[in-house]
Phi, psi and omega in degrees: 000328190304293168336322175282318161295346161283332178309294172320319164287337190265338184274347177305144168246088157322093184292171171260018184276309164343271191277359177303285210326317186321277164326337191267319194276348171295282187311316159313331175268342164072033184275170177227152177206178185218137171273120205280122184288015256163200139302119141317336184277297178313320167302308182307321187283338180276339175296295164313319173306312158308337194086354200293317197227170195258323162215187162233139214259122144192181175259014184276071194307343163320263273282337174283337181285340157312321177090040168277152186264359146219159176233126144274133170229166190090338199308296209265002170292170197263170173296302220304343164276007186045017196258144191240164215288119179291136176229109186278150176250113193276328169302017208223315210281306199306321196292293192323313176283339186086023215203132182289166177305315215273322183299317190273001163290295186300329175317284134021258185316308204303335188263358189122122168233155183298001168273332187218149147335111173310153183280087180336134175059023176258100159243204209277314183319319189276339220265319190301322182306292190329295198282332196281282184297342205235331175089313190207180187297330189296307186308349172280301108041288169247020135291289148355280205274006201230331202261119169281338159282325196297133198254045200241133187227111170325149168282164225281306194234106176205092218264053186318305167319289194281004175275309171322282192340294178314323215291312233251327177220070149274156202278089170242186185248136170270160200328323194252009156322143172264037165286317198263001160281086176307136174216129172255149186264134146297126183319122207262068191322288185319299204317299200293273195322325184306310191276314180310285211322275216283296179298337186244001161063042195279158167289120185287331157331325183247020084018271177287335176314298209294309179296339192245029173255340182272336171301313163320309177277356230236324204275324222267352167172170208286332180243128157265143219298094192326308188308357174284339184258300079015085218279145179265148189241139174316187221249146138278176180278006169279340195276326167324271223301326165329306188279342205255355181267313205276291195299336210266291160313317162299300188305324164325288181294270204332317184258331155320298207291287234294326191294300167354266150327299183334279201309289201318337203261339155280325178301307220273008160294294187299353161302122185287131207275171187085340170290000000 
């Protein structure tokens, strides 16, 4: 079943009938929205960066090198998968990795981006070794090509600079365009049935069910509250412990480096001064 589901994702196509039917149903919906000159991940994260939206929703882990400062994933899954909506901080990841933007951008590339091909046997632990010893891509780059110990071989075209680029300068509209000055409408309920019900043969019970809780949240404020939509699912206990490794491990380093000092700063007391 898995397999078949991986297949499957892969023979989908989006069209542009697709994304027209998207768009017709966002305005019925009295959602405002913007068509991304671009990466879509990138229009969302400048848009978050603004303040314009609270975050940007993908399964696309690209969307942080973009610098949006939260990412959701999980957004758009059924309960029934039970997964519950992650909410990544990218100042929480850079602290955690030790790292500048431009480092976890090259960071990125070396594992695979949607401009290039991942580097073979390069997973995430070496790609982390990697960028930490060489500092960037060109130095990974001419270790590979250059180190007779490296047991690593580049793809044939694999143009890592201009992929940066796109990550560091991508082609959006900024925050304050007035593509991004969002206003959201009231719902076009008949509009929504016209269109689910009769062309597309959705159940209108749950149609209109749907319209009149999105009418609900409309009244009760002006953007409405993801949790109106969206059941938020606790933390699992693999993510506690996870989380609970970590700050555990900070504290660890936290108490190495003060012993540390500690010694350093009594040895340079015991030195006999004038030497």
């Amino acid at each position: 079943a898995e397999d078949i589901e991986k297949f499957s994702r892969r023979t989908v196509r989006v069209t542009r009938e697709h994304n027209a039917e998207c768009q017709k149903l966002l305005k019925l919906m009295g959602v405002p929205f913007i068509i991304a000159p671009t990466e879509a991940e990138a229009q969302c994260a400048v848009l978050a960066k603004g303040g314009k939206v609270y975050a940007a929703a993908s399964e696309d882990m690209d969307t942080l090198t973009f610098e949006t400062p939260i990412l959701l994933r999980h957004l758009t899954y059924s309960e029934q998968r039970k997964e519950p909506i992650q909410e990544i901080h990218l100042d929480k990841v850079m602290e955690g990795l030790g790292m500048e933007r431009n480092q976890f951008v090259d960071l990125c590339i070396l594992l695979g981006c949607d401009y290039l091909d991942p580097v073979p046997k390069v997973g995430p632990s070496t790609a982390l070794k990697l960028i930490r010893e060489h500092k960037t891509l060109e130095g990974v780059v001419d270790y590979i090509k250059n180190d007779s110990k490296s047991k690593y071989t580049l793809p044939e075209d694999w143009p890592f600079a201009d992929a940066r680029e796109l990550f560091l300068n991508p082609d959006v509209r900024p925050a304050d365009h007035p593509d991004c000055d969002f206003k959201w409408e009231k719902p076009d309920i008949e509009g929504l049935v016209t269109f689910l019900v009769t062309e597309k043969g959705f159940s209108e019970d749950r149609v209109r069910s749907a319209g009149a809780r999105l009418e609900k949240n409309m009244k009760g404020s002006q953007q409405s509250r993801l949790d109106g939509f969206f059941k938020m699912m606790p933390k699992t206990d693999e993510e506690k412990q996870a989380h609970k490794r970590k700050l555990d491990e900070k504290n660890e380093e936290k108490k190495k480096k003060a012993k540390l000092d500690k010694k350093e700063k009594a040895q340079a007391k015991a030195k006999p001064r004038g030497a």
